[in-house]
Amino acid sequence: MAGNLSSSAPRSVSLSKLQALNGLFAIYKTQGPTSADVLNKLKEALLKEAGVKNPNPRKRKKQDLKMGHGGTLDSAACGVLVVGVGNGTKMLSTMLAGSKKYTAVGELGKATDTLDATGTVILEKDFEHITRVAFEEKLKIFTGDIMQVPPLYSALKKDGQRLSVLLKKGHKVEAKPARAVTVYSLTLQEFKPPLFTLDIECGGGFYVRSLVDDLGKALSSCAHVKELTRTKQGQFTLKDHALREEHWTLEHILHSMQPCPVSEDHSDCIKPPEADTRSVQNTPE
């Protein structure tokens, strides 16, 4: 397990060794902070370990450490967040376009402006008529190649600003047009009205919040997301690869990282280690 890694090794590492990292790895994002906040916290922890005094992870010019993440998770969501470091940042586009898996808990009978539990309830409707059989039947129309309208509260941008930020400032925002997305699998794991649990595997650009909202409407009711966990992104799984905050150290990252070559051709990045039980503890339900 992660706690079994040697604690006798020197805690101070050189900045040059940290800056020599080139690859991809996964961390566990908790509920609450934004994906950007989590990435900055990771950078700050690594820079402090490298001996950098008063590191400023938000500084964009002359960065001490080149790092980015491969796909935003909503603040209220948790789970796998893939991180690229050094030349690994050039591989993050494959993470955005690749397959992802989620477990979502939804609630029937209430719709919110954000389509999740962080928002204000804007509509309430009956849901007692919905049976498990009817629910599973409706899931079929949301499987495969479908058209989906992204949520207004999202990381998508208009004139360089996120739609969610514009809405919070009181600006009027029009919905983005529907776009093609792919749902590889969609299964109902638990049905205890008003709550239900879905397992979802999808491609890039897909919004679970939009799915749950559309599903509620299709069932002649309404619904929103109460809990959302990303359990897999690309090759990286929550169980085997996502590093918890207490393991955000150079030693753990070196062990779990998928290295990338320093050359311009990054197509031969190797796969992450399989079943790395030292990467994660106490995986959430």
PDB file of C-alpha atoms in Angstrom:
ATOM      1  CA  MET A   1       0.000   0.000   0.000  1.00  0.00           C
ATOM      2  CA  ALA A   2       1.014   3.622  -0.418  1.00  0.00           C
ATOM      3  CA  GLY A   3       1.998   3.954   3.217  1.00  0.00           C
ATOM      4  CA  ASN A   4       4.600   1.233   2.811  1.00  0.00           C
ATOM      5  CA  LEU A   5       6.913   3.313   0.640  1.00  0.00           C
ATOM      6  CA  SER A   6      10.182   4.103   2.314  1.00  0.00           C
ATOM      7  CA  SER A   7       9.944   7.062   4.684  1.00  0.00           C
ATOM      8  CA  SER A   8      13.680   7.126   5.312  1.00  0.00           C
ATOM      9  CA  ALA A   9      14.483   8.586   1.892  1.00  0.00           C
ATOM     10  CA  PRO A  10      15.490  12.265   1.936  1.00  0.00           C
ATOM     11  CA  ARG A  11      12.453  14.504   1.700  1.00  0.00           C
ATOM     12  CA  SER A  12      14.291  17.227  -0.188  1.00  0.00           C
ATOM     13  CA  VAL A  13      14.712  16.723  -3.929  1.00  0.00           C
ATOM     14  CA  SER A  14      16.327  19.044  -6.428  1.00  0.00           C
ATOM     15  CA  LEU A  15      14.162  21.223  -8.612  1.00  0.00           C
ATOM     16  CA  SER A  16      16.019  19.989 -11.677  1.00  0.00           C
ATOM     17  CA  LYS A  17      14.978  16.412 -10.913  1.00  0.00           C
ATOM     18  CA  LEU A  18      11.367  17.517 -10.613  1.00  0.00           C
ATOM     19  CA  GLN A  19      11.575  19.488 -13.857  1.00  0.00           C
ATOM     20  CA  ALA A  20      12.991  16.424 -15.627  1.00  0.00           C
ATOM     21  CA  LEU A  21       9.663  14.590 -15.237  1.00  0.00           C
ATOM     22  CA  ASN A  22       7.892  13.864 -18.542  1.00  0.00           C
ATOM     23  CA  GLY A  23       4.691  11.842 -18.459  1.00  0.00           C
ATOM     24  CA  LEU A  24       1.160  11.255 -17.252  1.00  0.00           C
ATOM     25  CA  PHE A  25      -0.184  10.163 -13.883  1.00  0.00           C
ATOM     26  CA  ALA A  26      -3.492  10.299 -12.036  1.00  0.00           C
ATOM     27  CA  ILE A  27      -4.514  11.927  -8.764  1.00  0.00           C
ATOM     28  CA  TYR A  28      -7.706  11.765  -6.705  1.00  0.00           C
ATOM     29  CA  LYS A  29      -9.774  14.949  -6.799  1.00  0.00           C
ATOM     30  CA  THR A  30     -11.992  15.447  -3.752  1.00  0.00           C
ATOM     31  CA  GLN A  31     -15.406  17.120  -3.726  1.00  0.00           C
ATOM     32  CA  GLY A  32     -15.289  20.903  -3.276  1.00  0.00           C
ATOM     33  CA  PRO A  33     -12.286  22.444  -5.021  1.00  0.00           C
ATOM     34  CA  THR A  34     -12.100  23.079  -8.756  1.00  0.00           C
ATOM     35  CA  SER A  35      -9.832  20.939 -10.916  1.00  0.00           C
ATOM     36  CA  ALA A  36      -7.553  23.967 -11.342  1.00  0.00           C
ATOM     37  CA  ASP A  37      -7.355  24.451  -7.563  1.00  0.00           C
ATOM     38  CA  VAL A  38      -6.397  20.790  -7.097  1.00  0.00           C
ATOM     39  CA  LEU A  39      -3.701  21.040  -9.773  1.00  0.00           C
ATOM     40  CA  ASN A  40      -2.237  24.172  -8.140  1.00  0.00           C
ATOM     41  CA  LYS A  41      -2.212  22.426  -4.752  1.00  0.00           C
ATOM     42  CA  LEU A  42      -0.337  19.497  -6.292  1.00  0.00           C
ATOM     43  CA  LYS A  43       2.217  21.813  -7.915  1.00  0.00           C
ATOM     44  CA  GLU A  44       2.711  23.691  -4.647  1.00  0.00           C
ATOM     45  CA  ALA A  45       3.312  20.450  -2.721  1.00  0.00           C
ATOM     46  CA  LEU A  46       5.907  19.239  -5.244  1.00  0.00           C
ATOM     47  CA  LEU A  47       7.705  22.586  -5.435  1.00  0.00           C
ATOM     48  CA  LYS A  48       7.903  22.768  -1.648  1.00  0.00           C
ATOM     49  CA  GLU A  49       9.333  19.240  -1.583  1.00  0.00           C
ATOM     50  CA  ALA A  50      11.916  20.382  -4.130  1.00  0.00           C
ATOM     51  CA  GLY A  51      12.978  23.193  -1.798  1.00  0.00           C
ATOM     52  CA  VAL A  52      11.314  26.111  -3.602  1.00  0.00           C
ATOM     53  CA  LYS A  53      10.472  28.815  -1.068  1.00  0.00           C
ATOM     54  CA  ASN A  54       7.038  30.445  -1.293  1.00  0.00           C
ATOM     55  CA  PRO A  55       6.062  28.716  -4.556  1.00  0.00           C
ATOM     56  CA  ASN A  56       3.384  30.380  -6.659  1.00  0.00           C
ATOM     57  CA  PRO A  57       1.676  27.572  -8.604  1.00  0.00           C
ATOM     58  CA  ARG A  58      -0.594  30.048 -10.435  1.00  0.00           C
ATOM     59  CA  LYS A  59       2.313  31.893 -12.042  1.00  0.00           C
ATOM     60  CA  ARG A  60       2.131  31.403 -15.806  1.00  0.00           C
ATOM     61  CA  LYS A  61       5.365  33.043 -16.951  1.00  0.00           C
ATOM     62  CA  LYS A  62       8.679  31.325 -16.272  1.00  0.00           C
ATOM     63  CA  GLN A  63       6.936  28.458 -14.539  1.00  0.00           C
ATOM     64  CA  ASP A  64       9.075  26.318 -12.242  1.00  0.00           C
ATOM     65  CA  LEU A  65       7.021  23.264 -13.189  1.00  0.00           C
ATOM     66  CA  LYS A  66       5.087  22.657 -16.419  1.00  0.00           C
ATOM     67  CA  MET A  67       1.895  20.809 -15.521  1.00  0.00           C
ATOM     68  CA  GLY A  68      -1.723  20.517 -16.679  1.00  0.00           C
ATOM     69  CA  HIS A  69      -4.769  18.273 -16.289  1.00  0.00           C
ATOM     70  CA  GLY A  70      -6.655  16.271 -18.907  1.00  0.00           C
ATOM     71  CA  GLY A  71     -10.317  17.041 -18.375  1.00  0.00           C
ATOM     72  CA  THR A  72     -12.179  19.228 -15.877  1.00  0.00           C
ATOM     73  CA  LEU A  73     -14.184  17.629 -13.090  1.00  0.00           C
ATOM     74  CA  ASP A  74     -16.981  19.761 -11.632  1.00  0.00           C
ATOM     75  CA  SER A  75     -16.282  21.174  -8.166  1.00  0.00           C
ATOM     76  CA  ALA A  76     -18.939  18.900  -6.669  1.00  0.00           C
ATOM     77  CA  ALA A  77     -17.496  15.815  -8.386  1.00  0.00           C
ATOM     78  CA  CYS A  78     -14.647  13.594  -7.245  1.00  0.00           C
ATOM     79  CA  GLY A  79     -12.456  10.884  -8.714  1.00  0.00           C
ATOM     80  CA  VAL A  80      -9.718  10.422 -11.296  1.00  0.00           C
ATOM     81  CA  LEU A  81      -7.958  13.541 -12.583  1.00  0.00           C
ATOM     82  CA  VAL A  82      -5.195  12.811 -15.098  1.00  0.00           C
ATOM     83  CA  VAL A  83      -2.177  15.103 -14.830  1.00  0.00           C
ATOM     84  CA  GLY A  84       0.499  15.769 -17.428  1.00  0.00           C
ATOM     85  CA  VAL A  85       3.946  16.992 -16.448  1.00  0.00           C
ATOM     86  CA  GLY A  86       6.688  18.251 -18.765  1.00  0.00           C
ATOM     87  CA  ASN A  87       6.210  16.821 -22.249  1.00  0.00           C
ATOM     88  CA  GLY A  88       3.343  14.796 -20.838  1.00  0.00           C
ATOM     89  CA  THR A  89       1.173  17.925 -21.111  1.00  0.00           C
ATOM     90  CA  LYS A  90       1.211  17.394 -24.887  1.00  0.00           C
ATOM     91  CA  MET A  91      -0.528  14.053 -24.362  1.00  0.00           C
ATOM     92  CA  LEU A  92      -3.462  15.525 -22.434  1.00  0.00           C
ATOM     93  CA  SER A  93      -5.548  15.972 -25.589  1.00  0.00           C
ATOM     94  CA  THR A  94      -5.808  12.188 -25.799  1.00  0.00           C
ATOM     95  CA  MET A  95      -7.232  12.180 -22.259  1.00  0.00           C
ATOM     96  CA  LEU A  96      -9.880  14.744 -23.246  1.00  0.00           C
ATOM     97  CA  ALA A  97     -10.980  12.711 -26.259  1.00  0.00           C
ATOM     98  CA  GLY A  98     -10.628   9.253 -24.733  1.00  0.00           C
ATOM     99  CA  SER A  99     -13.002   6.986 -22.822  1.00  0.00           C
ATOM    100  CA  LYS A 100     -14.135   7.864 -19.300  1.00  0.00           C
ATOM    101  CA  LYS A 101     -16.201   6.010 -16.702  1.00  0.00           C
ATOM    102  CA  TYR A 102     -18.451   7.545 -14.052  1.00  0.00           C
ATOM    103  CA  THR A 103     -20.710   6.496 -11.221  1.00  0.00           C
ATOM    104  CA  ALA A 104     -23.544   8.975 -10.743  1.00  0.00           C
ATOM    105  CA  VAL A 105     -26.215   9.197  -8.062  1.00  0.00           C
ATOM    106  CA  GLY A 106     -29.273  11.090  -9.273  1.00  0.00           C
ATOM    107  CA  GLU A 107     -32.453  12.299  -7.624  1.00  0.00           C
ATOM    108  CA  LEU A 108     -35.829  12.215  -9.334  1.00  0.00           C
ATOM    109  CA  GLY A 109     -38.486  14.857  -8.795  1.00  0.00           C
ATOM    110  CA  LYS A 110     -36.258  17.935  -8.501  1.00  0.00           C
ATOM    111  CA  ALA A 111     -34.448  19.971 -11.152  1.00  0.00           C
ATOM    112  CA  THR A 112     -31.798  22.604 -10.373  1.00  0.00           C
ATOM    113  CA  ASP A 113     -30.323  25.464 -12.391  1.00  0.00           C
ATOM    114  CA  THR A 114     -26.869  23.849 -12.353  1.00  0.00           C
ATOM    115  CA  LEU A 115     -28.253  20.325 -12.972  1.00  0.00           C
ATOM    116  CA  ASP A 116     -26.566  19.136  -9.766  1.00  0.00           C
ATOM    117  CA  ALA A 117     -26.970  19.444  -5.997  1.00  0.00           C
ATOM    118  CA  THR A 118     -24.977  22.703  -5.812  1.00  0.00           C
ATOM    119  CA  GLY A 119     -27.710  24.642  -7.574  1.00  0.00           C
ATOM    120  CA  THR A 120     -31.099  26.093  -6.694  1.00  0.00           C
ATOM    121  CA  VAL A 121     -34.189  23.927  -7.158  1.00  0.00           C
ATOM    122  CA  ILE A 122     -36.185  25.443 -10.037  1.00  0.00           C
ATOM    123  CA  LEU A 123     -38.749  22.694 -10.641  1.00  0.00           C
ATOM    124  CA  GLU A 124     -40.408  19.862  -8.729  1.00  0.00           C
ATOM    125  CA  LYS A 125     -42.492  17.105 -10.328  1.00  0.00           C
ATOM    126  CA  ASP A 126     -44.022  13.771  -9.349  1.00  0.00           C
ATOM    127  CA  PHE A 127     -41.917  10.663  -9.866  1.00  0.00           C
ATOM    128  CA  GLU A 128     -44.068   7.942  -8.269  1.00  0.00           C
ATOM    129  CA  HIS A 129     -45.134   6.679 -11.713  1.00  0.00           C
ATOM    130  CA  ILE A 130     -41.559   5.729 -12.647  1.00  0.00           C
ATOM    131  CA  THR A 131     -40.731   2.032 -12.388  1.00  0.00           C
ATOM    132  CA  ARG A 132     -37.371   0.341 -12.711  1.00  0.00           C
ATOM    133  CA  VAL A 133     -38.500  -1.286 -15.967  1.00  0.00           C
ATOM    134  CA  ALA A 134     -39.541   2.070 -17.430  1.00  0.00           C
ATOM    135  CA  PHE A 135     -36.281   3.646 -16.258  1.00  0.00           C
ATOM    136  CA  GLU A 136     -34.110   0.969 -17.876  1.00  0.00           C
ATOM    137  CA  GLU A 137     -36.124   1.197 -21.084  1.00  0.00           C
ATOM    138  CA  LYS A 138     -35.420   4.937 -21.342  1.00  0.00           C
ATOM    139  CA  LEU A 139     -31.692   4.360 -20.879  1.00  0.00           C
ATOM    140  CA  LYS A 140     -31.598   2.728 -24.320  1.00  0.00           C
ATOM    141  CA  ILE A 141     -32.257   6.034 -26.096  1.00  0.00           C
ATOM    142  CA  PHE A 142     -29.244   7.593 -24.386  1.00  0.00           C
ATOM    143  CA  THR A 143     -26.831   4.827 -25.429  1.00  0.00           C
ATOM    144  CA  GLY A 144     -24.615   4.977 -28.523  1.00  0.00           C
ATOM    145  CA  ASP A 145     -24.030   8.091 -30.630  1.00  0.00           C
ATOM    146  CA  ILE A 146     -26.422  10.787 -29.378  1.00  0.00           C
ATOM    147  CA  MET A 147     -26.858  14.555 -29.492  1.00  0.00           C
ATOM    148  CA  GLN A 148     -26.460  16.413 -26.198  1.00  0.00           C
ATOM    149  CA  VAL A 149     -26.808  20.063 -25.122  1.00  0.00           C
ATOM    150  CA  PRO A 150     -24.041  21.034 -22.631  1.00  0.00           C
ATOM    151  CA  PRO A 151     -25.114  22.580 -19.295  1.00  0.00           C
ATOM    152  CA  LEU A 152     -25.156  26.372 -19.007  1.00  0.00           C
ATOM    153  CA  TYR A 153     -23.066  26.048 -15.842  1.00  0.00           C
ATOM    154  CA  SER A 154     -19.955  24.508 -17.375  1.00  0.00           C
ATOM    155  CA  ALA A 155     -16.310  25.060 -18.241  1.00  0.00           C
ATOM    156  CA  LEU A 156     -17.258  25.945 -21.822  1.00  0.00           C
ATOM    157  CA  LYS A 157     -16.382  29.511 -22.758  1.00  0.00           C
ATOM    158  CA  LYS A 158     -17.909  32.522 -24.456  1.00  0.00           C
ATOM    159  CA  ASP A 159     -15.651  35.435 -25.423  1.00  0.00           C
ATOM    160  CA  GLY A 160     -12.854  33.877 -23.361  1.00  0.00           C
ATOM    161  CA  GLN A 161     -14.887  33.517 -20.147  1.00  0.00           C
ATOM    162  CA  ARG A 162     -16.468  30.399 -18.713  1.00  0.00           C
ATOM    163  CA  LEU A 163     -20.243  30.231 -19.028  1.00  0.00           C
ATOM    164  CA  SER A 164     -20.541  29.460 -15.313  1.00  0.00           C
ATOM    165  CA  VAL A 165     -18.593  32.616 -14.432  1.00  0.00           C
ATOM    166  CA  LEU A 166     -20.721  34.774 -16.738  1.00  0.00           C
ATOM    167  CA  LEU A 167     -23.916  33.399 -15.177  1.00  0.00           C
ATOM    168  CA  LYS A 168     -22.680  34.099 -11.656  1.00  0.00           C
ATOM    169  CA  LYS A 169     -21.950  37.691 -12.732  1.00  0.00           C
ATOM    170  CA  GLY A 170     -25.563  38.066 -13.824  1.00  0.00           C
ATOM    171  CA  HIS A 171     -24.950  37.953 -17.583  1.00  0.00           C
ATOM    172  CA  LYS A 172     -27.496  36.369 -19.884  1.00  0.00           C
ATOM    173  CA  VAL A 173     -26.055  33.226 -21.468  1.00  0.00           C
ATOM    174  CA  GLU A 174     -27.539  31.231 -24.316  1.00  0.00           C
ATOM    175  CA  ALA A 175     -27.246  27.465 -24.360  1.00  0.00           C
ATOM    176  CA  LYS A 176     -24.584  26.007 -26.607  1.00  0.00           C
ATOM    177  CA  PRO A 177     -25.966  24.021 -29.562  1.00  0.00           C
ATOM    178  CA  ALA A 178     -26.399  20.267 -29.208  1.00  0.00           C
ATOM    179  CA  ARG A 179     -23.317  18.294 -30.166  1.00  0.00           C
ATOM    180  CA  ALA A 180     -22.562  14.686 -30.964  1.00  0.00           C
ATOM    181  CA  VAL A 181     -21.303  12.565 -28.048  1.00  0.00           C
ATOM    182  CA  THR A 182     -20.865   8.843 -27.538  1.00  0.00           C
ATOM    183  CA  VAL A 183     -22.144   6.669 -24.691  1.00  0.00           C
ATOM    184  CA  TYR A 184     -20.492   3.245 -24.780  1.00  0.00           C
ATOM    185  CA  SER A 185     -22.459   1.770 -21.891  1.00  0.00           C
ATOM    186  CA  LEU A 186     -25.173   2.983 -19.516  1.00  0.00           C
ATOM    187  CA  THR A 187     -26.530   0.766 -16.748  1.00  0.00           C
ATOM    188  CA  LEU A 188     -28.834   1.262 -13.779  1.00  0.00           C
ATOM    189  CA  GLN A 189     -27.060  -0.120 -10.713  1.00  0.00           C
ATOM    190  CA  GLU A 190     -29.577   0.874  -8.041  1.00  0.00           C
ATOM    191  CA  PHE A 191     -33.153   2.166  -8.103  1.00  0.00           C
ATOM    192  CA  LYS A 192     -34.595   3.423  -4.809  1.00  0.00           C
ATOM    193  CA  PRO A 193     -36.819   6.372  -5.750  1.00  0.00           C
ATOM    194  CA  PRO A 194     -36.227   9.199  -5.626  1.00  0.00           C
ATOM    195  CA  LEU A 195     -32.571   8.095  -5.778  1.00  0.00           C
ATOM    196  CA  PHE A 196     -30.929   6.057  -8.520  1.00  0.00           C
ATOM    197  CA  THR A 197     -27.340   5.102  -9.389  1.00  0.00           C
ATOM    198  CA  LEU A 198     -25.909   4.906 -12.899  1.00  0.00           C
ATOM    199  CA  ASP A 199     -22.669   3.457 -14.254  1.00  0.00           C
ATOM    200  CA  ILE A 200     -21.609   5.304 -17.398  1.00  0.00           C
ATOM    201  CA  GLU A 201     -18.838   4.856 -19.947  1.00  0.00           C
ATOM    202  CA  CYS A 202     -18.613   7.691 -22.448  1.00  0.00           C
ATOM    203  CA  GLY A 203     -16.360   9.535 -24.861  1.00  0.00           C
ATOM    204  CA  GLY A 204     -15.052  13.085 -24.800  1.00  0.00           C
ATOM    205  CA  GLY A 205     -17.318  16.125 -24.452  1.00  0.00           C
ATOM    206  CA  PHE A 206     -20.023  14.221 -22.570  1.00  0.00           C
ATOM    207  CA  TYR A 207     -21.815  15.768 -19.561  1.00  0.00           C
ATOM    208  CA  VAL A 208     -23.338  13.452 -16.952  1.00  0.00           C
ATOM    209  CA  ARG A 209     -25.419  16.346 -15.608  1.00  0.00           C
ATOM    210  CA  SER A 210     -27.068  16.818 -19.004  1.00  0.00           C
ATOM    211  CA  LEU A 211     -27.741  13.089 -19.244  1.00  0.00           C
ATOM    212  CA  VAL A 212     -29.519  12.989 -15.871  1.00  0.00           C
ATOM    213  CA  ASP A 213     -31.513  16.138 -16.694  1.00  0.00           C
ATOM    214  CA  ASP A 214     -32.571  14.720 -20.073  1.00  0.00           C
ATOM    215  CA  LEU A 215     -33.389  11.373 -18.498  1.00  0.00           C
ATOM    216  CA  GLY A 216     -35.704  12.993 -15.956  1.00  0.00           C
ATOM    217  CA  LYS A 217     -37.562  14.804 -18.749  1.00  0.00           C
ATOM    218  CA  ALA A 218     -37.830  11.604 -20.802  1.00  0.00           C
ATOM    219  CA  LEU A 219     -39.493   9.954 -17.790  1.00  0.00           C
ATOM    220  CA  SER A 220     -42.099  12.766 -17.595  1.00  0.00           C
ATOM    221  CA  SER A 221     -40.484  14.110 -14.438  1.00  0.00           C
ATOM    222  CA  CYS A 222     -37.208  15.875 -13.679  1.00  0.00           C
ATOM    223  CA  ALA A 223     -33.897  14.962 -12.067  1.00  0.00           C
ATOM    224  CA  HIS A 224     -30.482  16.248 -11.044  1.00  0.00           C
ATOM    225  CA  VAL A 225     -27.098  14.793 -10.074  1.00  0.00           C
ATOM    226  CA  LYS A 226     -26.516  14.407  -6.326  1.00  0.00           C
ATOM    227  CA  GLU A 227     -23.096  12.733  -6.459  1.00  0.00           C
ATOM    228  CA  LEU A 228     -20.619  12.150  -9.272  1.00  0.00           C
ATOM    229  CA  THR A 229     -17.410  10.100  -9.269  1.00  0.00           C
ATOM    230  CA  ARG A 230     -15.068   9.593 -12.223  1.00  0.00           C
ATOM    231  CA  THR A 231     -13.797   6.040 -11.833  1.00  0.00           C
ATOM    232  CA  LYS A 232     -11.656   5.791 -14.973  1.00  0.00           C
ATOM    233  CA  GLN A 233     -10.044   8.078 -17.519  1.00  0.00           C
ATOM    234  CA  GLY A 234      -8.085   6.542 -20.360  1.00  0.00           C
ATOM    235  CA  GLN A 235      -5.889   3.818 -18.862  1.00  0.00           C
ATOM    236  CA  PHE A 236      -6.030   5.309 -15.365  1.00  0.00           C
ATOM    237  CA  THR A 237      -8.466   3.865 -12.813  1.00  0.00           C
ATOM    238  CA  LEU A 238      -9.559   5.139  -9.429  1.00  0.00           C
ATOM    239  CA  LYS A 239      -8.722   1.847  -7.750  1.00  0.00           C
ATOM    240  CA  ASP A 240      -5.231   1.282  -9.125  1.00  0.00           C
ATOM    241  CA  HIS A 241      -3.687   4.603 -10.154  1.00  0.00           C
ATOM    242  CA  ALA A 242      -5.203   7.702  -8.509  1.00  0.00           C
ATOM    243  CA  LEU A 243      -2.806   9.165  -5.928  1.00  0.00           C
ATOM    244  CA  ARG A 244      -4.370  10.548  -2.758  1.00  0.00           C
ATOM    245  CA  GLU A 245      -3.149  13.904  -1.458  1.00  0.00           C
ATOM    246  CA  GLU A 246      -0.915  12.333   1.196  1.00  0.00           C
ATOM    247  CA  HIS A 247       0.964  10.609  -1.652  1.00  0.00           C
ATOM    248  CA  TRP A 248       1.594  13.711  -3.758  1.00  0.00           C
ATOM    249  CA  THR A 249       5.352  13.243  -3.586  1.00  0.00           C
ATOM    250  CA  LEU A 250       8.033  12.755  -6.215  1.00  0.00           C
ATOM    251  CA  GLU A 251       8.604   9.182  -5.036  1.00  0.00           C
ATOM    252  CA  HIS A 252       4.971   8.140  -5.520  1.00  0.00           C
ATOM    253  CA  ILE A 253       4.642   9.999  -8.831  1.00  0.00           C
ATOM    254  CA  LEU A 254       7.785   8.355 -10.238  1.00  0.00           C
ATOM    255  CA  HIS A 255       6.352   4.970  -9.327  1.00  0.00           C
ATOM    256  CA  SER A 256       2.913   5.510 -10.882  1.00  0.00           C
ATOM    257  CA  MET A 257       3.775   7.778 -13.832  1.00  0.00           C
ATOM    258  CA  GLN A 258       3.348   6.782 -17.462  1.00  0.00           C
ATOM    259  CA  PRO A 259       6.600   8.201 -18.890  1.00  0.00           C
ATOM    260  CA  CYS A 260       6.768  10.014 -22.224  1.00  0.00           C
ATOM    261  CA  PRO A 261       9.899  10.408 -24.377  1.00  0.00           C
ATOM    262  CA  VAL A 262      11.602  13.792 -24.516  1.00  0.00           C
ATOM    263  CA  SER A 263      11.397  13.780 -28.331  1.00  0.00           C
ATOM    264  CA  GLU A 264       8.573  15.450 -30.253  1.00  0.00           C
ATOM    265  CA  ASP A 265       6.932  12.091 -30.994  1.00  0.00           C
ATOM    266  CA  HIS A 266       4.924  11.174 -27.903  1.00  0.00           C
ATOM    267  CA  SER A 267       3.013   8.270 -29.423  1.00  0.00           C
ATOM    268  CA  ASP A 268       5.088   5.617 -27.669  1.00  0.00           C
ATOM    269  CA  CYS A 269       4.240   6.558 -24.068  1.00  0.00           C
ATOM    270  CA  ILE A 270       4.151   3.302 -22.133  1.00  0.00           C
ATOM    271  CA  LYS A 271       1.106   2.122 -20.208  1.00  0.00           C
ATOM    272  CA  PRO A 272       0.811   2.793 -16.469  1.00  0.00           C
ATOM    273  CA  PRO A 273       1.692  -0.007 -14.067  1.00  0.00           C
ATOM    274  CA  GLU A 274      -1.125  -2.502 -13.599  1.00  0.00           C
ATOM    275  CA  ALA A 275      -2.886  -2.887 -10.269  1.00  0.00           C
ATOM    276  CA  ASP A 276      -0.546  -0.506  -8.456  1.00  0.00           C
ATOM    277  CA  THR A 277      -1.938  -1.031  -4.974  1.00  0.00           C
ATOM    278  CA  ARG A 278       0.581   1.431  -3.563  1.00  0.00           C
ATOM    279  CA  SER A 279      -1.155   4.311  -5.355  1.00  0.00           C
ATOM    280  CA  VAL A 280      -4.475   4.433  -3.533  1.00  0.00           C
ATOM    281  CA  GLN A 281      -6.090   3.600  -0.234  1.00  0.00           C
ATOM    282  CA  ASN A 282      -9.697   3.707   0.943  1.00  0.00           C
ATOM    283  CA  THR A 283     -11.261   4.002  -2.505  1.00  0.00           C
ATOM    284  CA  PRO A 284     -14.713   5.627  -2.102  1.00  0.00           C
ATOM    285  CA  GLU A 285     -17.889   3.698  -2.845  1.00  0.00           C
TER     286      GLU A 285
END
